[in-house]
Tab-separated table of N, CA and C in Angstrom:
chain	number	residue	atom	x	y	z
A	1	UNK	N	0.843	-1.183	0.000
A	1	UNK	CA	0.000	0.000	0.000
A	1	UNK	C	0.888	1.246	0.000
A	2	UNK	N	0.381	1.997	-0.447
A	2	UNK	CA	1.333	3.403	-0.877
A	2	UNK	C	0.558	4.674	-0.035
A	3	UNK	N	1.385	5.772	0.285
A	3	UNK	CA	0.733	6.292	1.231
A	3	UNK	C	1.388	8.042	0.346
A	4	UNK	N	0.544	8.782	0.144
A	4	UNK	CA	0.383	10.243	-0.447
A	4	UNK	C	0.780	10.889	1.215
A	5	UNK	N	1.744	11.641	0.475
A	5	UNK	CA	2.686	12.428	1.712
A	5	UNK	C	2.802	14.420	0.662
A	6	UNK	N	2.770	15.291	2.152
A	6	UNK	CA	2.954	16.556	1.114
A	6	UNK	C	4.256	16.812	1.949
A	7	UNK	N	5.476	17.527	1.501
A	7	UNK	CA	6.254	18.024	1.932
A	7	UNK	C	6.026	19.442	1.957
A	8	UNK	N	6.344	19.965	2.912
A	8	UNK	CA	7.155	21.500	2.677
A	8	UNK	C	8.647	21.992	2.784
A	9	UNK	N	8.940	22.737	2.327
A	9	UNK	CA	10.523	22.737	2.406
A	9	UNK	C	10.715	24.609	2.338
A	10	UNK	N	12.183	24.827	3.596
A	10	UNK	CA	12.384	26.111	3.235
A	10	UNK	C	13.835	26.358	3.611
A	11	UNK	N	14.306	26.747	2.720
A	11	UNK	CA	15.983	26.912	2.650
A	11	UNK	C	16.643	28.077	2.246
A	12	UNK	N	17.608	28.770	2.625
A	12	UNK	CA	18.576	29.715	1.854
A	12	UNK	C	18.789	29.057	0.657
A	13	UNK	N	18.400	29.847	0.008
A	13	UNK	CA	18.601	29.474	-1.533
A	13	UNK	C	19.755	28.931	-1.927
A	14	UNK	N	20.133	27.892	-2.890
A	14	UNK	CA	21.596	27.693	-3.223
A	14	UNK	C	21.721	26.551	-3.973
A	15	UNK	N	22.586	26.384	-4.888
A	15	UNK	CA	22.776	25.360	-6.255
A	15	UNK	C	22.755	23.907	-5.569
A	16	UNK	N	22.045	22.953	-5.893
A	16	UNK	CA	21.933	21.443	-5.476
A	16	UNK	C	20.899	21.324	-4.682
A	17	UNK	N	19.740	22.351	-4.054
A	17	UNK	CA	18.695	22.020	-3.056
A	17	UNK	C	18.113	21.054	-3.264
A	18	UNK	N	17.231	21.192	-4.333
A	18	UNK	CA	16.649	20.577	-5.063
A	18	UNK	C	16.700	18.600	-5.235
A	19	UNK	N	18.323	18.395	-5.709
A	19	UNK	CA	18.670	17.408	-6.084
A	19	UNK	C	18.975	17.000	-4.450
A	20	UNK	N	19.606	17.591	-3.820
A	20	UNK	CA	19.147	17.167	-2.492
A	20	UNK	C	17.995	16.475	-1.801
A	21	UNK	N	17.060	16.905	-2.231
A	21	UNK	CA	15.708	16.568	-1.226
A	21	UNK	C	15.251	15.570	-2.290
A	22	UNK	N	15.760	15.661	-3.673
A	22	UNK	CA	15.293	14.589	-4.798
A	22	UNK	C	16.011	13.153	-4.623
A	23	UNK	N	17.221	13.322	-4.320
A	23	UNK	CA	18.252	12.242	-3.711
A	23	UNK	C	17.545	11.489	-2.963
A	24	UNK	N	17.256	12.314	-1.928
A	24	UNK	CA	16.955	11.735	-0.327
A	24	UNK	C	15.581	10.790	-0.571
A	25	UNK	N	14.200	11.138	-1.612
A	25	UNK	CA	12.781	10.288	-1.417
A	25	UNK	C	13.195	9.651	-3.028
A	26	UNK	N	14.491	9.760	-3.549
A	26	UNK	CA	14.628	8.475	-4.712
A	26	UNK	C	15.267	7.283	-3.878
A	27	UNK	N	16.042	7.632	-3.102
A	27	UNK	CA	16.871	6.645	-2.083
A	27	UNK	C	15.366	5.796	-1.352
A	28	UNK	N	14.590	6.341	-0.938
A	28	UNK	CA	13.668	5.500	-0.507
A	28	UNK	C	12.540	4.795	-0.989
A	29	UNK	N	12.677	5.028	-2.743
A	29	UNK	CA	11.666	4.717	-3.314
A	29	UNK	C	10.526	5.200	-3.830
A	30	UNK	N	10.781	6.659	-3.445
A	30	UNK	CA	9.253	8.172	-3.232
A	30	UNK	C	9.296	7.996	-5.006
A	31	UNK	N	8.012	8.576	-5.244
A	31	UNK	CA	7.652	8.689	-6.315
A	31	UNK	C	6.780	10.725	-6.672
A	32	UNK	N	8.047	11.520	-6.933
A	32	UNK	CA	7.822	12.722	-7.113
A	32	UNK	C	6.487	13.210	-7.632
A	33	UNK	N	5.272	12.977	-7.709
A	33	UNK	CA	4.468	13.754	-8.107
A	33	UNK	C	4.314	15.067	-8.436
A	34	UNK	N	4.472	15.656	-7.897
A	34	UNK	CA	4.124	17.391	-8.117
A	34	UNK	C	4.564	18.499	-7.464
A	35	UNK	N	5.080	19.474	-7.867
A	35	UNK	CA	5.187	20.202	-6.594
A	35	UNK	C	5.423	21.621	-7.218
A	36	UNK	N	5.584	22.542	-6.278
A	36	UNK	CA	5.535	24.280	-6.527
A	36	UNK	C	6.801	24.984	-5.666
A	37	UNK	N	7.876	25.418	-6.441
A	37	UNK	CA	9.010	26.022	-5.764
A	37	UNK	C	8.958	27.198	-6.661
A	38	UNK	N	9.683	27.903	-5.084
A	38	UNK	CA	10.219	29.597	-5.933
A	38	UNK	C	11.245	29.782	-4.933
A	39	UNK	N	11.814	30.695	-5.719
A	39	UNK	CA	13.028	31.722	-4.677
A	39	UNK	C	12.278	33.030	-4.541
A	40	UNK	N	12.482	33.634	-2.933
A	40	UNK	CA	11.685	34.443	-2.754
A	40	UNK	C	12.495	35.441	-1.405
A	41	UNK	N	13.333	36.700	-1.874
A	41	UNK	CA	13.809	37.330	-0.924
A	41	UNK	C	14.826	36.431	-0.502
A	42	UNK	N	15.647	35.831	-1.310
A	42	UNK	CA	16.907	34.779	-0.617
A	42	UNK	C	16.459	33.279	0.050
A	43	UNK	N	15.354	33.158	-0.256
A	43	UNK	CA	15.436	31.825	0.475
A	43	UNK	C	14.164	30.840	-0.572
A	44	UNK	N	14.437	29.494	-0.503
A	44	UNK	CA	13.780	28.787	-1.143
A	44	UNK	C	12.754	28.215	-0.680
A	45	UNK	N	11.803	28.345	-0.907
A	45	UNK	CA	10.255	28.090	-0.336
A	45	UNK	C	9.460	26.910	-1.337
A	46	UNK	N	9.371	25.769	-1.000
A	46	UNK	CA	8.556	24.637	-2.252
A	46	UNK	C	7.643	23.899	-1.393
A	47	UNK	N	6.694	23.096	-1.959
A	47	UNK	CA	5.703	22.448	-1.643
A	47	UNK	C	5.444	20.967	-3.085
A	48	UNK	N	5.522	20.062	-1.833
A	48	UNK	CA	5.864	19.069	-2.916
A	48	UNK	C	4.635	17.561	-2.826
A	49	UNK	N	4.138	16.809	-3.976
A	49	UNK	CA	3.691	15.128	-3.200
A	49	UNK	C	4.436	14.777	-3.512
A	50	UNK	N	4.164	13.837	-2.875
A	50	UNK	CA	5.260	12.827	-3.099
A	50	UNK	C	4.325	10.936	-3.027
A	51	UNK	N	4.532	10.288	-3.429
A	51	UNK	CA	4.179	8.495	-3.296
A	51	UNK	C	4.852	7.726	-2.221
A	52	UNK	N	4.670	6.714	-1.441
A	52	UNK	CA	5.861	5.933	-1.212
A	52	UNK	C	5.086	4.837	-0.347
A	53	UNK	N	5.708	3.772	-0.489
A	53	UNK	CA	5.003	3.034	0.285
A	53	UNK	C	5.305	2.639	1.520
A	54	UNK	N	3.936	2.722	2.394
A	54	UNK	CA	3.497	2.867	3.464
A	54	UNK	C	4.838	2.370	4.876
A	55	UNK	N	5.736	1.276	4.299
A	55	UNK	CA	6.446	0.649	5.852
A	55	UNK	C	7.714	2.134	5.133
A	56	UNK	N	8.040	2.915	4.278
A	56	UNK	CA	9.045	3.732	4.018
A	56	UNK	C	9.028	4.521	4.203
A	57	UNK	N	7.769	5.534	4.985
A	57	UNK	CA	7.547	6.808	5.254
A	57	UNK	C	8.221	6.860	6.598
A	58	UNK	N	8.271	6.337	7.957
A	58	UNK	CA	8.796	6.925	8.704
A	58	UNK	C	10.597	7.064	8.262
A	59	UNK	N	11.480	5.859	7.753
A	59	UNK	CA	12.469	6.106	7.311
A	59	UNK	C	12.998	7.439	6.411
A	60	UNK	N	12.096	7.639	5.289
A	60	UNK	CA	11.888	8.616	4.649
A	60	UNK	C	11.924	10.404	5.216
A	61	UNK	N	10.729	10.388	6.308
A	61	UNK	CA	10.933	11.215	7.156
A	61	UNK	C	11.884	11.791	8.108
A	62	UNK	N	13.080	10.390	8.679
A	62	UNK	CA	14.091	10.826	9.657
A	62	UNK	C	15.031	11.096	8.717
A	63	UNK	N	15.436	10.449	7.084
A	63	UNK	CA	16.317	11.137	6.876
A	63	UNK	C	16.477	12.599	5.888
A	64	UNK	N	14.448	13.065	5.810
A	64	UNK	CA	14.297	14.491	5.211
A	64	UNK	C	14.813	14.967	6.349
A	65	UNK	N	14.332	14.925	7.755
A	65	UNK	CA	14.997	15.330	8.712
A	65	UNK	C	16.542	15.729	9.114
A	66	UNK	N	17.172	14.500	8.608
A	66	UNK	CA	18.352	14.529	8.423
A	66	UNK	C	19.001	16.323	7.486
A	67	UNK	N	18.222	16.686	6.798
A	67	UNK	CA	18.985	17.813	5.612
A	67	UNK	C	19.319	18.720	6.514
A	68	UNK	N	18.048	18.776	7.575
A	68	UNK	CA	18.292	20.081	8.606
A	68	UNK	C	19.634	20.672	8.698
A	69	UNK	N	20.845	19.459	9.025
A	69	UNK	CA	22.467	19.478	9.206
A	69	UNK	C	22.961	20.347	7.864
A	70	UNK	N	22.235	20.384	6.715
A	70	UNK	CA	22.674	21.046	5.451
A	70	UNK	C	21.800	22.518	5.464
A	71	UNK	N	21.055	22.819	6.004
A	71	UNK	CA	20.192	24.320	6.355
A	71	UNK	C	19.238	24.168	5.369
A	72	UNK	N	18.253	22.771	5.586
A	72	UNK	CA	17.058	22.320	4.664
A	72	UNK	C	16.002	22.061	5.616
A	73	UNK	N	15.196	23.003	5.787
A	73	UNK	CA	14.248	22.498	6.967
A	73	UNK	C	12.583	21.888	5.712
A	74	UNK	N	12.685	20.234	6.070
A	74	UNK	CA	11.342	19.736	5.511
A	74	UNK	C	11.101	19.253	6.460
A	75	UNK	N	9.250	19.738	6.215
A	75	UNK	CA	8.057	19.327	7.316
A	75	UNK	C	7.637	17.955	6.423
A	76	UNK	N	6.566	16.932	6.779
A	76	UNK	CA	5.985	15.855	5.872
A	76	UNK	C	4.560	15.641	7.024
A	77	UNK	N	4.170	16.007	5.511
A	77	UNK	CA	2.478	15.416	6.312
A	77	UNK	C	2.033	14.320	5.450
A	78	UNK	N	0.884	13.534	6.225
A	78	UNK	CA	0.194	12.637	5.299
A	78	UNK	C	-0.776	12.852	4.681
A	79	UNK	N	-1.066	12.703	3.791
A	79	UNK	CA	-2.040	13.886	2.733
A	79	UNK	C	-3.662	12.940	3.245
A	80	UNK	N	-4.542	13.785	3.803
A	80	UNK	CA	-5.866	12.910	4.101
A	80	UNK	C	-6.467	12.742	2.450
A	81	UNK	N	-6.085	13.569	1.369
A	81	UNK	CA	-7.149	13.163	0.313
A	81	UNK	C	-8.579	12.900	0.624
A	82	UNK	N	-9.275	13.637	1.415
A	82	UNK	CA	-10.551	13.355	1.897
A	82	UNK	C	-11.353	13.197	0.955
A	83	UNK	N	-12.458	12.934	0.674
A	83	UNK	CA	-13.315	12.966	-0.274
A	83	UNK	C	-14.196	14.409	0.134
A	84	UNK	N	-13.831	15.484	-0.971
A	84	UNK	CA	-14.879	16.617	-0.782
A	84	UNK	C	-16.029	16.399	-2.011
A	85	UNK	N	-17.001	17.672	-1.905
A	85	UNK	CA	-18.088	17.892	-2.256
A	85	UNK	C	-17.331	18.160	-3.467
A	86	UNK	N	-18.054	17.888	-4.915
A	86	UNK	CA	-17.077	18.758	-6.034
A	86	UNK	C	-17.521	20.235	-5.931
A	87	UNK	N	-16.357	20.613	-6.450
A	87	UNK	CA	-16.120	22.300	-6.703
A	87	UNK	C	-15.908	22.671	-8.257
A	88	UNK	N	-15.954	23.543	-8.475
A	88	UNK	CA	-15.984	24.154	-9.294
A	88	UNK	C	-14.802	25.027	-10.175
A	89	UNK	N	-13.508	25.170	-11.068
A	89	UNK	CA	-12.611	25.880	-10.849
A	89	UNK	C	-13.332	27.566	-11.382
A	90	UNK	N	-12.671	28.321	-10.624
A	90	UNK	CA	-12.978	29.515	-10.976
A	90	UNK	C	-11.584	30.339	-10.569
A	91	UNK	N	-11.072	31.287	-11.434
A	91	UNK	CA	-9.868	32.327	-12.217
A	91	UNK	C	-10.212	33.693	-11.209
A	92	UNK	N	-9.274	33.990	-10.364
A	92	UNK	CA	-9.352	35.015	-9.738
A	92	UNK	C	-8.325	36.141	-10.024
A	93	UNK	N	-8.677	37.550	-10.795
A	93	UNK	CA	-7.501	38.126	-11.158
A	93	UNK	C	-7.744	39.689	-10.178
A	94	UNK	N	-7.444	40.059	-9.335
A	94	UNK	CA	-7.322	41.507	-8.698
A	94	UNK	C	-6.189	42.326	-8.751
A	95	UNK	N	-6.492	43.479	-9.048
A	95	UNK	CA	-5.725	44.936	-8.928
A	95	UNK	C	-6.391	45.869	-8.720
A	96	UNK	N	-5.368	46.456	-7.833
A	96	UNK	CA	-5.733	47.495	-7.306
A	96	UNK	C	-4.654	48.303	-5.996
A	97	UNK	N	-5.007	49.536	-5.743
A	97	UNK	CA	-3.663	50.348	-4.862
A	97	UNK	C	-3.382	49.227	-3.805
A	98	UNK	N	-2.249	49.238	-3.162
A	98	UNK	CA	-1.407	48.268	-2.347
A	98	UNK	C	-1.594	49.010	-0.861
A	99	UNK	N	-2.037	48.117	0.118
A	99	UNK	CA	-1.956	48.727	1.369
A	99	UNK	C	-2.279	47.167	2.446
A	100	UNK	N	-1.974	48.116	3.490
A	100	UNK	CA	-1.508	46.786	4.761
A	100	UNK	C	-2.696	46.618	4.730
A	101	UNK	N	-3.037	44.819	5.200
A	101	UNK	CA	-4.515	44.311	4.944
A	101	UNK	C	-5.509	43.489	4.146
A	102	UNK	N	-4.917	43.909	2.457
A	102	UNK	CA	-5.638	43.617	1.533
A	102	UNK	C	-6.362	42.338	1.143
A	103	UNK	N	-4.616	41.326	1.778
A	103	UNK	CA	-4.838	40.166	1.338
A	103	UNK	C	-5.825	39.203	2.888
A	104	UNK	N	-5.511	40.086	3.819
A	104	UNK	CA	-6.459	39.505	4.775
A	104	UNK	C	-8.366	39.614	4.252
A	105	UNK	N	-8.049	41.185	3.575
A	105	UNK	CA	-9.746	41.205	3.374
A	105	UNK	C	-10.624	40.591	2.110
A	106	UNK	N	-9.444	40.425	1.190
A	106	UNK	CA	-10.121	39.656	0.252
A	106	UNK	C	-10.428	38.098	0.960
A	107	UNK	N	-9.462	37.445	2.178
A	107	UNK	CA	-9.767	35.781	2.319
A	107	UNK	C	-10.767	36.042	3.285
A	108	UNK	N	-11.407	36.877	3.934
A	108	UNK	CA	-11.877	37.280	4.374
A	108	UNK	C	-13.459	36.847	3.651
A	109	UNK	N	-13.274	37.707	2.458
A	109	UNK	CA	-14.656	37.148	1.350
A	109	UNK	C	-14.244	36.140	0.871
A	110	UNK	N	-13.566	35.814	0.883
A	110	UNK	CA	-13.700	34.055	0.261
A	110	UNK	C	-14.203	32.983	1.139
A	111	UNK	N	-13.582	32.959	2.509
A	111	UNK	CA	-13.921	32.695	3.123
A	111	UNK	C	-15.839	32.499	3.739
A	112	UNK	N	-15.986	33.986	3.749
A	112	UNK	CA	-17.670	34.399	4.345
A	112	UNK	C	-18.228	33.254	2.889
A	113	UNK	N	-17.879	32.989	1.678
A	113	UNK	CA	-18.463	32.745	0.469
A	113	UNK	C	-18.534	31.413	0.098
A	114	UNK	N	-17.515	30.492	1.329
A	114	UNK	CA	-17.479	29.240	1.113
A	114	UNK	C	-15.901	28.768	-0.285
A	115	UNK	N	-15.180	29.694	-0.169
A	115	UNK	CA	-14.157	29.546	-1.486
A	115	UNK	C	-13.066	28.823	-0.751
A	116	UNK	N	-12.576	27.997	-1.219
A	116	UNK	CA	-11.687	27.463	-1.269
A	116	UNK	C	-10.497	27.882	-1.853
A	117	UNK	N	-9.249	28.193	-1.826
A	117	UNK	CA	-8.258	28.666	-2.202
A	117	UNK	C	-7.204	27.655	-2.715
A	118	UNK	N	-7.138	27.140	-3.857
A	118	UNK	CA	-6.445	26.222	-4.626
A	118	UNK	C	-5.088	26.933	-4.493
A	119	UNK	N	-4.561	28.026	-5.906
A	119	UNK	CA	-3.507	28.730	-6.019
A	119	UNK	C	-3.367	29.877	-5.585
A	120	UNK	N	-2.431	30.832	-5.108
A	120	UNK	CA	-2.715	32.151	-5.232
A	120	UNK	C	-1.239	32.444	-5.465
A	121	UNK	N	-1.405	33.592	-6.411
A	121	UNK	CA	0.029	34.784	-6.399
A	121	UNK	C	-0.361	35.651	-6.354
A	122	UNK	N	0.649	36.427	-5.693
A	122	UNK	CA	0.570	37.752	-4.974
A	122	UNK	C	1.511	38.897	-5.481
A	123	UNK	N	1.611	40.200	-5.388
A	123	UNK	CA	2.752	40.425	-5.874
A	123	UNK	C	2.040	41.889	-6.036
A	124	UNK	N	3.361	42.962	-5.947
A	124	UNK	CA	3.407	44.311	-5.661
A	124	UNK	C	4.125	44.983	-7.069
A	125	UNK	N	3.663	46.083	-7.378
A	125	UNK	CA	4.780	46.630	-8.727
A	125	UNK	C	4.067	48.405	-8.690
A	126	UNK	N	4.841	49.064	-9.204
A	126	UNK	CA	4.678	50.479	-9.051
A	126	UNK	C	3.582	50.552	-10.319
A	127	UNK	N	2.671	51.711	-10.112
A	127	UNK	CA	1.938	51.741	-11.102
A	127	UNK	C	2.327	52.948	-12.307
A	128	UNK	N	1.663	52.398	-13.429
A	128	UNK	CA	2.365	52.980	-14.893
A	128	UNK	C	2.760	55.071	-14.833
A	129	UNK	N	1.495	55.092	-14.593
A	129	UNK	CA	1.764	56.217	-14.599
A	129	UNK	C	1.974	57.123	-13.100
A	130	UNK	N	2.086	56.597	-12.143
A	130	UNK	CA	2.450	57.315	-11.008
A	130	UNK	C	3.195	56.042	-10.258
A	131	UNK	N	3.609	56.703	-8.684
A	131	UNK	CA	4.867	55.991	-8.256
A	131	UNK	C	3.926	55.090	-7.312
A	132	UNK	N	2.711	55.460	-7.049
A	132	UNK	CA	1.979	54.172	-6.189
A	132	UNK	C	2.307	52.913	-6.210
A	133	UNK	N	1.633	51.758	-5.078
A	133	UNK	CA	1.970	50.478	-5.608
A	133	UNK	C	0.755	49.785	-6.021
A	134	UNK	N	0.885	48.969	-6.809
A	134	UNK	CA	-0.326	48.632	-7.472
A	134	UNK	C	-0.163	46.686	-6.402
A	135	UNK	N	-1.388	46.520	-5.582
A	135	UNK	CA	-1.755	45.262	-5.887
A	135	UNK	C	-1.982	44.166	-6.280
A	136	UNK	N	-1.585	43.196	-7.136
A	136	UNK	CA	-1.871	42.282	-8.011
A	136	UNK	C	-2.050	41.051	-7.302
A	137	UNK	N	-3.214	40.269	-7.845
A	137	UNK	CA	-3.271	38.865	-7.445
A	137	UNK	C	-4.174	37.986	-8.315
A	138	UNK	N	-3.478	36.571	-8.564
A	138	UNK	CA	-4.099	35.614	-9.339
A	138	UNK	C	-4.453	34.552	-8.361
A	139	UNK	N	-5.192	33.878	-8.622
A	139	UNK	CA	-5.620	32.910	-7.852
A	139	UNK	C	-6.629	31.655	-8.282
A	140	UNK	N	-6.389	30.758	-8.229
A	140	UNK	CA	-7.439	29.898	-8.589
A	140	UNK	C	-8.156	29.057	-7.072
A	141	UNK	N	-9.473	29.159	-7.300
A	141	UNK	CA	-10.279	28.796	-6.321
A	141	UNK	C	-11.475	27.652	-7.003
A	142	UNK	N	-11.917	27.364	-5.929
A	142	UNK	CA	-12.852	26.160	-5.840
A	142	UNK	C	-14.273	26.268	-5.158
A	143	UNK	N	-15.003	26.630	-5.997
A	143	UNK	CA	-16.542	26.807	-5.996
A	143	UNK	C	-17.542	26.052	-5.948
A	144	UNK	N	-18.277	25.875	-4.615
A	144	UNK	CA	-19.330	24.922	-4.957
A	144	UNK	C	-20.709	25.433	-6.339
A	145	UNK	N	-20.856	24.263	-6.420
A	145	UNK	CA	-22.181	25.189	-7.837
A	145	UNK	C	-23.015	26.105	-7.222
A	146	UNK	N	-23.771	26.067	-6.084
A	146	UNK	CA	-24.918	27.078	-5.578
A	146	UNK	C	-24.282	28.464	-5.175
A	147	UNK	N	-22.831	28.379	-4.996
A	147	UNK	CA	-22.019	29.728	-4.671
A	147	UNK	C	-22.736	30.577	-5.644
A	148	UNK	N	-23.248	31.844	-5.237
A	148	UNK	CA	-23.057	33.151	-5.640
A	148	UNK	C	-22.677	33.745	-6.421
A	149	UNK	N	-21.746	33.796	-7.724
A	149	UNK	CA	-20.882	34.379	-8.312
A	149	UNK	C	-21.129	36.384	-8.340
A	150	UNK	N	-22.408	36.458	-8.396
A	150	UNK	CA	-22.296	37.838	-8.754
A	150	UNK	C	-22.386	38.747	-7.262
A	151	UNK	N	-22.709	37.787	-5.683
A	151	UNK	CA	-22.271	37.914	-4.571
A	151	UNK	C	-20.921	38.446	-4.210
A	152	UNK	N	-20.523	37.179	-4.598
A	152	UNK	CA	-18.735	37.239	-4.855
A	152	UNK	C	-17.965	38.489	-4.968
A	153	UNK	N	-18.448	38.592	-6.683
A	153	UNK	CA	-17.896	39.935	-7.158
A	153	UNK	C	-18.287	40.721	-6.389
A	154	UNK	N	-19.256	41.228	-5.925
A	154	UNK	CA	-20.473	42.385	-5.730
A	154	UNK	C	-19.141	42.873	-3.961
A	155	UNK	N	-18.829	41.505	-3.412
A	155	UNK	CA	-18.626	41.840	-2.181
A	155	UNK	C	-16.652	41.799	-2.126
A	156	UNK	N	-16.216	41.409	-3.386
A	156	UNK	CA	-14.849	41.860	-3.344
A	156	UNK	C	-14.822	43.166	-3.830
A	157	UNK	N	-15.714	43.724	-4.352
A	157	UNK	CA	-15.557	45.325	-5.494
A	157	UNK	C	-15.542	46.119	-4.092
A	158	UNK	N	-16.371	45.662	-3.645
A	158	UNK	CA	-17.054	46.613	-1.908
A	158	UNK	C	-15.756	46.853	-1.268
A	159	UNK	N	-14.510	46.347	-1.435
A	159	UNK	CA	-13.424	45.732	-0.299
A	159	UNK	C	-12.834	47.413	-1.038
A	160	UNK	N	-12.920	47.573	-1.737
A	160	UNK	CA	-12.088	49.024	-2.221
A	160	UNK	C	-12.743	49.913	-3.274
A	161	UNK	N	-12.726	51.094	-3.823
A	161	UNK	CA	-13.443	51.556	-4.963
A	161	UNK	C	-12.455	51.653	-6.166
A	162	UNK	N	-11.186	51.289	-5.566
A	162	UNK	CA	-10.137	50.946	-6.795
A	162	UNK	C	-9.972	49.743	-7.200
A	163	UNK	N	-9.954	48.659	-6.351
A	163	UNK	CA	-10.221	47.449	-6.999
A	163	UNK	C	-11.240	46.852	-8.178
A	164	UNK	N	-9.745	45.952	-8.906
A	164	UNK	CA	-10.875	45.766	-10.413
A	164	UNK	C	-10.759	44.080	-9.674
A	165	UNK	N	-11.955	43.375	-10.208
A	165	UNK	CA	-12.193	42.090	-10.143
A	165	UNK	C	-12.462	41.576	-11.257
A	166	UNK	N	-11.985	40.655	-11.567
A	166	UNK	CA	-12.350	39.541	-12.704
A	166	UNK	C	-12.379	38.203	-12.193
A	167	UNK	N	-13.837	37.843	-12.541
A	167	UNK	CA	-13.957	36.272	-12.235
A	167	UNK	C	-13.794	35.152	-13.476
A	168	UNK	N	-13.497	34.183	-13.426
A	168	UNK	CA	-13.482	33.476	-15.090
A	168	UNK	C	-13.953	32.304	-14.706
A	169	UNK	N	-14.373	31.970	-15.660
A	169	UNK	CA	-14.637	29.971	-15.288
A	169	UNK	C	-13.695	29.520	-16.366
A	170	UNK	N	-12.543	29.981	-17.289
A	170	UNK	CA	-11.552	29.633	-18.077
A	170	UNK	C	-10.614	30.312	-18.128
């Protein structure tokens, strides 16, 4: 039996991380599924599955543990894969002026709305024609069918009078 594991991982950035932590769950048999890394302000931040079967996970675990000695801190959880309700994908694109808060008040409405938060990027940049900072965020979320959509919008637009919202179902 095989057992779905998620890693997290966060490191000072630096050449071989990667093949490091890839070394360590090929040595035990892991089977890489998927995962999401960036460098971010000097340090390496990823999120990974991984496969492996079931008597190899605690081994697996003491020697991700083990990287710590190399300045690799991985967490490992066991992925419940629960069975949810299906959802829906829906395309979340916002901009708008940058200020402390924002991203609390938009999860804020996602949250009150029943949304689920699949992806999100975030990210700050000066705006075109003046030195402000402009807001930006993409996101993909997970909608039950009876959700609201024009709720949604109606109550992220409310969150600012500069904020633009775009919802997509593609």
């Amino acid at each position: 039996m095989h057992t779905p594991l998620v890693l997290t991982v966060i490191s000072a950035d630096k050449p071989g991380l990667v093949e490091s932590i890839a070394q360590v769950i090929n040595r035990h048999g892991g089977n890489w599924l998927e995962s999401r890394m960036a460098r971010m302000a000097g340090q390496f931040a990823g999120i990974l599955r991984v496969d492996i079967a079931e008597q190899k996970v605690e081994p697996l675990r003491i020697d991700l543990e083990g990287l710590t000695a190399q300045g690799i801190n991985v967490q490992v959880a066991i992925s419940a894969q629960a069975e949810l309700p299906q959802q829906n994908a829906l395309y979340l694109n916002l901009v708008g002026n940058d200020r402390p808060g924002i991203v609390h008040e938009v999860s804020q409405v996602l949250a009150r709305h029943g949304v689920n938060v699949e992806e999100l990027e975030t990210g700050c940049e000066p705006a075109p024609m003046s030195s402000e900072m402009l807001f930006r965020a993409r996101a993909t979320l997970g909608v039950y069918p009876q959700t609201d959509l024009a709720d949604l919008r109606r109550d992220l637009e409310n969150i600012a009078a500069d904020l633009m919202v775009e919802l997509s179902d593609d």
